[in-house]
Amino acid sequence: MTITRPIKTVDELANAGLIADRDREALDEVAARYAIAVTPEMARLIDHDDPDDPIARQFVPDAAELIMAPEERADPIGDHAHSPVEGIVHRYPDRVLLKAVHVCPVYCRFCFRREMVGPQGLGTLDPAAMTAAFDYIRGHDAIWEVILTGGDPLVLSPRRLRDILEQLKDIDHVKIVRFHSRVPVVDPDRIDAELIEALKASGKITYVALHANHPRELTTEARAACARLIDAGIVMVSQSVLLKGINDDPDVLAELMKAFVETRVKPYYLHHPDLAPGTSHFRLSVEEGQAIVASLRGRISGLCQPTYILDIPGGYGKADIGQTSIRKNAEGCYSVSDYNGQEHIYPPRGS
């Protein structure tokens, strides 16, 4: 079956052979709560013969999403606690999130904003809310960076993006504009000259943070889309989530980070999974994550090393949770671990 448009319903998943008939009833219940969307590009990557296919696991709903762990919460990273006006999250002094849209081209089954995005989510900011958001940014001189997220801001039309960025153009204290997006991977043809021109309309330094979790997502078409952005002067960094059954393997994670670098995308953040409802089947322990990330040292170039971070529940911000390789011992010296796990002594200052 040739898939030419996004898959958005349980029936369409079944017709595409992506779910079994016996699972329909449970998945109807999942779909009533959380949005579904799989682009043709992602659907074509799925190996129908692999029941644990890492692409399917990211986008095809699972009955396990109906299981709520007691520690999970609807707003796991505390966006609402730091939202002074609709559409703005101001958690750190020098940067804000601008959530102009709550729609995505695909819906990740582990999304930390899954209660906010999709057709049943918070929608797109109306003109009055957008005006209030820009007024807030203008009124706070410490805001150096505006991060457009949501939702995926690159689902907006070039005209809408240009309108937003031209508003930011006249705010002198804003120097950096960053977009968080999956579009270059999941819908690469959307990255055309008109969209790229719109992304640069602010005249600010422009970044795109690309979300991908498995090396197979970086197809020839995705790499070409990234090249179009980078060749136009847009800087790209990566963000990924460390996910059980998808990339919780040192070889897979190393291949992903090397693929980013080969695509001229600098590895940036590797997120520990958030406590979003119905996502416990994706989470591994912090210790397991630390061991995987530590295994990258020495295995792959320093260019490929991401920062392993945790968003502290409740809105307290990000913490670097990568396992430290140095600690002080009882003799006052330092014990340092190399990438093979061997311990070495480093003397204290003045010894």
Coordinates of C-alpha atoms in Angstrom, one line a residue:
M1 CA 0.0 0.0 0.0
T2 CA 1.3 3.4 -1.0
I3 CA 0.9 6.0 1.7
T4 CA 0.6 9.5 0.3
R5 CA -1.0 11.5 3.2
P6 CA -0.7 11.6 7.0
I7 CA -2.3 8.7 9.0
K8 CA -4.5 10.2 11.7
T9 CA -6.9 7.6 12.8
V10 CA -7.0 4.0 14.1
D11 CA -8.8 2.9 11.0
E12 CA -6.1 4.4 8.8
L13 CA -3.4 2.7 10.9
A14 CA -5.1 -0.6 10.4
N15 CA -5.5 0.0 6.6
A16 CA -1.8 0.7 6.4
G17 CA -1.0 -2.6 8.2
L18 CA 0.5 -0.8 11.1
I19 CA -1.7 -2.3 13.8
A20 CA -3.5 -5.6 14.3
D21 CA -7.3 -5.8 14.3
R22 CA -7.2 -7.3 17.8
D23 CA -5.7 -4.0 19.1
R24 CA -8.3 -1.7 17.7
E25 CA -10.6 -1.4 20.7
A26 CA -7.8 -0.5 23.1
L27 CA -6.3 1.9 20.5
D28 CA -9.6 3.6 20.0
E29 CA -9.4 4.5 23.7
V30 CA -5.9 5.8 23.3
A31 CA -6.9 7.9 20.3
A32 CA -9.8 9.4 22.3
R33 CA -7.2 10.8 24.7
Y34 CA -4.1 11.5 22.6
A35 CA -3.6 12.7 19.0
I36 CA -2.3 10.4 16.3
A37 CA -0.4 11.5 13.2
V38 CA 2.2 9.6 11.1
T39 CA 3.6 11.3 8.0
P40 CA 4.1 9.2 4.9
E41 CA 7.8 9.6 5.3
M42 CA 7.8 8.0 8.7
A43 CA 5.2 5.3 7.7
R44 CA 7.5 4.3 4.9
L45 CA 10.4 3.8 7.3
I46 CA 8.5 1.3 9.5
D47 CA 9.6 -2.3 9.2
H48 CA 6.3 -4.3 9.2
D49 CA 8.2 -7.5 10.0
D50 CA 9.7 -6.1 13.2
P51 CA 7.2 -6.0 16.1
D52 CA 9.7 -3.7 18.0
D53 CA 10.5 -1.4 15.1
P54 CA 11.9 1.8 16.7
I55 CA 10.1 4.1 14.2
A56 CA 6.7 2.5 14.8
R57 CA 7.3 2.6 18.5
Q58 CA 7.7 6.4 18.4
F59 CA 4.6 7.2 16.4
V60 CA 2.1 4.2 16.4
P61 CA -0.1 4.2 19.5
D62 CA 0.1 1.4 22.0
A63 CA -2.3 0.2 24.6
A64 CA 0.4 0.7 27.2
E65 CA -0.4 4.4 27.0
L66 CA -3.6 3.7 29.0
I67 CA -1.5 2.7 32.0
M68 CA -0.9 5.7 34.3
A69 CA 2.0 5.5 36.8
P70 CA 1.5 7.4 40.1
E71 CA 4.4 9.7 39.5
E72 CA 3.2 10.9 36.1
R73 CA 1.6 14.3 35.6
A74 CA -0.3 16.2 32.9
D75 CA 2.3 19.1 32.9
P76 CA 5.5 17.2 33.8
I77 CA 8.0 20.0 33.3
G78 CA 5.8 22.8 34.7
D79 CA 5.0 25.0 31.7
H80 CA 1.9 26.4 33.3
A81 CA 3.7 27.5 36.5
H82 CA 5.9 29.8 34.4
S83 CA 3.4 31.1 31.9
P84 CA 2.8 34.8 32.7
V85 CA 0.6 35.3 29.5
E86 CA -0.9 32.8 27.1
G87 CA 1.7 31.3 24.8
I88 CA 4.7 32.4 26.8
V89 CA 6.8 30.2 29.1
H90 CA 9.4 32.3 31.0
R91 CA 11.4 29.8 33.1
Y92 CA 14.9 31.3 32.7
P93 CA 15.8 35.0 32.9
D94 CA 17.3 35.4 29.4
R95 CA 14.9 33.3 27.2
V96 CA 11.3 32.5 26.7
L97 CA 9.3 29.9 24.9
L98 CA 6.8 31.2 22.4
K99 CA 4.2 28.5 21.8
A100 CA 2.4 29.9 18.8
V101 CA 0.8 26.6 17.8
H102 CA -0.1 23.3 19.5
V103 CA -0.2 21.1 16.3
C104 CA 2.5 18.8 15.1
P105 CA 3.1 16.9 11.8
V106 CA 3.6 13.7 13.9
Y107 CA 2.6 12.9 17.5
C108 CA 5.3 11.2 19.5
R109 CA 3.9 8.6 21.9
F110 CA 6.2 9.9 24.7
C111 CA 5.5 13.6 24.2
F112 CA 5.7 15.6 27.5
R113 CA 3.1 18.1 26.1
R114 CA 0.7 15.3 25.0
E115 CA -2.1 16.8 27.1
M116 CA -1.7 20.2 25.3
V117 CA -1.1 19.3 21.6
G118 CA -3.3 17.9 18.8
P119 CA -6.8 18.7 17.6
Q120 CA -8.1 18.4 21.1
G121 CA -5.2 20.5 22.5
L122 CA -4.6 24.2 23.1
G123 CA -4.8 25.2 19.4
T124 CA -3.1 28.2 17.8
L125 CA -2.7 31.5 19.5
D126 CA -5.3 34.0 18.3
P127 CA -4.2 37.6 17.3
A128 CA -5.0 39.1 20.7
A129 CA -2.9 36.4 22.4
M130 CA -0.1 36.9 20.0
T131 CA -0.1 40.6 20.6
A132 CA 0.0 40.1 24.4
A133 CA 2.9 37.6 23.9
F134 CA 4.9 40.1 21.9
D135 CA 4.1 42.9 24.4
Y136 CA 5.5 40.7 27.1
I137 CA 8.7 40.1 25.2
R138 CA 9.1 43.8 24.5
G139 CA 8.6 44.6 28.1
H140 CA 11.3 42.4 29.4
D141 CA 14.8 43.6 28.4
A142 CA 16.5 40.6 29.8
I143 CA 15.0 38.3 27.1
W144 CA 17.9 37.6 24.7
E145 CA 16.5 34.5 23.0
V146 CA 13.0 33.5 21.8
I147 CA 12.4 29.8 21.3
L148 CA 9.4 28.9 19.1
T149 CA 8.0 25.6 20.1
G150 CA 4.6 24.2 20.8
G151 CA 3.5 22.1 18.9
D152 CA 5.8 22.3 15.9
P153 CA 6.2 25.9 14.7
L154 CA 7.3 24.7 11.2
V155 CA 3.7 23.5 10.5
L156 CA 2.8 27.2 10.2
S157 CA 2.7 28.7 6.7
P158 CA 5.6 30.8 5.6
R159 CA 3.3 33.8 5.8
R160 CA 2.4 33.1 9.4
L161 CA 6.0 32.5 10.3
R162 CA 7.1 35.7 8.6
D163 CA 4.5 37.7 10.5
I164 CA 5.8 36.3 13.8
L165 CA 9.4 37.0 12.9
E166 CA 8.8 40.5 11.6
Q167 CA 7.3 41.3 15.0
L168 CA 10.5 40.1 16.7
K169 CA 12.7 42.0 14.2
D170 CA 12.0 45.3 16.0
I171 CA 12.7 44.1 19.5
D172 CA 16.4 45.1 19.9
H173 CA 17.1 43.0 23.0
V174 CA 16.2 39.8 21.3
K175 CA 19.3 38.5 19.5
I176 CA 18.6 34.8 19.0
V177 CA 15.5 33.1 17.5
R178 CA 15.4 29.3 17.9
F179 CA 12.9 26.8 16.4
H180 CA 12.2 23.4 17.8
S181 CA 11.0 21.1 15.1
R182 CA 10.7 17.6 13.7
V183 CA 9.7 18.8 10.2
P184 CA 13.1 18.4 8.5
V185 CA 13.0 14.7 9.3
V186 CA 9.2 13.9 9.2
D187 CA 8.2 16.1 6.3
P188 CA 11.5 17.2 4.6
D189 CA 9.9 18.6 1.4
R190 CA 8.3 21.3 3.5
I191 CA 11.7 22.8 3.9
D192 CA 11.7 24.9 0.7
A193 CA 13.1 28.3 -0.2
E194 CA 9.9 30.1 0.8
L195 CA 9.9 28.6 4.3
I196 CA 13.6 29.2 4.8
E197 CA 13.2 32.8 3.7
A198 CA 10.4 33.2 6.3
L199 CA 12.6 31.7 9.1
K200 CA 15.2 34.4 8.5
A201 CA 12.7 37.3 8.4
S202 CA 13.6 38.5 11.9
G203 CA 17.1 39.4 10.8
K204 CA 18.3 37.7 14.1
I205 CA 20.7 34.8 14.5
T206 CA 18.5 31.8 13.7
Y207 CA 18.8 28.3 15.1
V208 CA 16.8 25.2 14.4
A209 CA 16.9 22.4 17.0
L210 CA 16.1 19.2 15.2
H211 CA 14.3 16.4 17.1
A212 CA 15.2 12.9 16.0
N213 CA 15.7 9.7 18.1
H214 CA 16.9 7.0 15.8
P215 CA 19.6 7.0 13.0
R216 CA 17.1 5.7 10.5
E217 CA 15.2 9.0 10.7
L218 CA 18.1 10.8 9.1
T219 CA 17.2 9.7 5.6
T220 CA 18.7 11.1 2.4
E221 CA 15.8 13.5 2.1
A222 CA 16.1 14.6 5.7
R223 CA 19.8 15.3 5.3
A224 CA 19.1 17.3 2.2
A225 CA 16.4 19.4 4.1
C226 CA 19.0 20.1 6.8
A227 CA 21.5 21.1 4.2
R228 CA 19.1 23.6 2.7
L229 CA 18.7 25.2 6.1
I230 CA 22.4 25.2 7.0
D231 CA 23.5 26.5 3.6
A232 CA 21.1 29.4 4.0
G233 CA 22.9 30.4 7.2
I234 CA 20.7 28.7 9.8
V235 CA 22.6 26.9 12.6
M236 CA 21.3 23.5 13.6
V237 CA 21.6 21.6 16.8
S238 CA 19.9 18.3 17.9
Q239 CA 17.7 17.2 20.6
S240 CA 16.8 13.6 21.3
V241 CA 15.0 11.6 24.0
L242 CA 16.7 8.5 25.5
L243 CA 13.9 6.0 25.1
K244 CA 13.6 2.3 26.1
G245 CA 13.3 0.1 23.0
I246 CA 14.3 2.9 20.6
N247 CA 17.8 4.2 21.3
D248 CA 18.7 2.8 24.7
D249 CA 21.7 1.0 23.2
P250 CA 25.2 2.5 23.0
D251 CA 25.7 1.4 19.4
V252 CA 22.4 2.9 18.2
L253 CA 22.9 6.1 20.2
A254 CA 26.4 6.5 18.9
E255 CA 25.2 6.0 15.3
L256 CA 22.5 8.6 15.8
M257 CA 25.0 11.2 17.2
K258 CA 27.4 10.5 14.4
A259 CA 24.6 10.9 11.8
F260 CA 23.8 14.3 13.3
V261 CA 27.4 15.5 12.9
E262 CA 27.6 14.1 9.4
T263 CA 24.5 16.2 8.6
R264 CA 26.2 19.3 10.1
V265 CA 23.8 19.2 13.1
K266 CA 25.6 19.6 16.4
P267 CA 24.4 17.2 19.1
Y268 CA 23.0 19.3 21.9
Y269 CA 20.5 17.8 24.4
L270 CA 19.7 14.1 25.2
H271 CA 16.6 14.2 27.4
H272 CA 15.8 11.8 30.1
P273 CA 12.1 10.9 29.4
D274 CA 9.7 13.1 31.2
L275 CA 6.9 11.9 33.5
A276 CA 4.2 12.4 30.9
P277 CA 1.0 10.4 31.4
G278 CA 1.0 6.9 29.9
T279 CA 4.7 6.9 29.0
S280 CA 6.2 4.6 31.7
H281 CA 7.0 1.9 29.0
F282 CA 9.5 4.4 27.4
R283 CA 11.4 5.3 30.6
L284 CA 14.6 3.7 31.8
S285 CA 16.3 4.5 35.1
V286 CA 18.6 7.5 35.5
E287 CA 21.5 5.0 36.3
E288 CA 20.8 3.1 33.1
G289 CA 20.9 6.3 31.1
Q290 CA 24.1 7.5 32.8
A291 CA 25.8 4.3 31.9
I292 CA 24.7 4.5 28.2
V293 CA 25.9 8.1 28.0
A294 CA 29.2 7.4 29.7
S295 CA 29.8 4.6 27.2
L296 CA 29.9 7.2 24.4
R297 CA 33.0 8.8 25.8
G298 CA 36.0 7.4 23.8
R299 CA 33.7 5.4 21.6
I300 CA 32.8 8.5 19.4
S301 CA 34.3 11.9 18.8
G302 CA 33.8 14.8 21.2
L303 CA 31.9 16.5 18.4
C304 CA 29.2 13.8 18.9
Q305 CA 28.7 14.1 22.6
P306 CA 25.3 15.4 23.8
T307 CA 24.5 16.7 27.2
Y308 CA 22.3 14.3 29.1
I309 CA 19.6 16.3 30.9
L310 CA 16.6 16.0 33.1
D311 CA 13.7 18.5 33.2
I312 CA 13.1 18.7 37.0
P313 CA 9.3 18.0 37.5
G314 CA 7.3 21.0 38.6
G315 CA 9.0 23.6 36.4
Y316 CA 12.4 23.9 38.1
G317 CA 14.4 23.7 34.9
K318 CA 17.0 21.4 33.3
A319 CA 19.7 19.6 35.2
D320 CA 22.8 18.0 33.7
I321 CA 22.6 14.4 34.9
G322 CA 25.5 12.9 33.0
Q323 CA 27.5 10.7 35.3
T324 CA 30.5 12.5 36.6
S325 CA 33.8 11.0 35.8
I326 CA 35.7 12.7 38.7
R327 CA 35.3 12.6 42.5
K328 CA 37.5 13.3 45.5
N329 CA 38.8 10.4 47.5
A330 CA 39.6 10.1 51.2
E331 CA 43.2 11.0 50.7
G332 CA 42.3 14.4 49.1
C333 CA 43.2 13.3 45.6
Y334 CA 40.8 13.0 42.7
S335 CA 39.8 9.7 41.2
V336 CA 39.0 10.0 37.5
S337 CA 37.4 7.4 35.3
D338 CA 38.4 6.9 31.7
Y339 CA 36.0 5.7 29.0
N340 CA 36.8 2.1 29.7
G341 CA 35.8 2.6 33.4
Q342 CA 39.4 2.4 34.7
E343 CA 40.2 4.7 37.7
H344 CA 43.2 7.1 37.7
I345 CA 44.5 9.5 40.3
Y346 CA 44.7 13.2 39.7
P347 CA 46.6 15.3 42.4
P348 CA 45.0 18.2 44.2
R349 CA 46.2 21.7 43.6
G350 CA 49.6 22.5 45.1
S351 CA 50.5 18.9 45.8

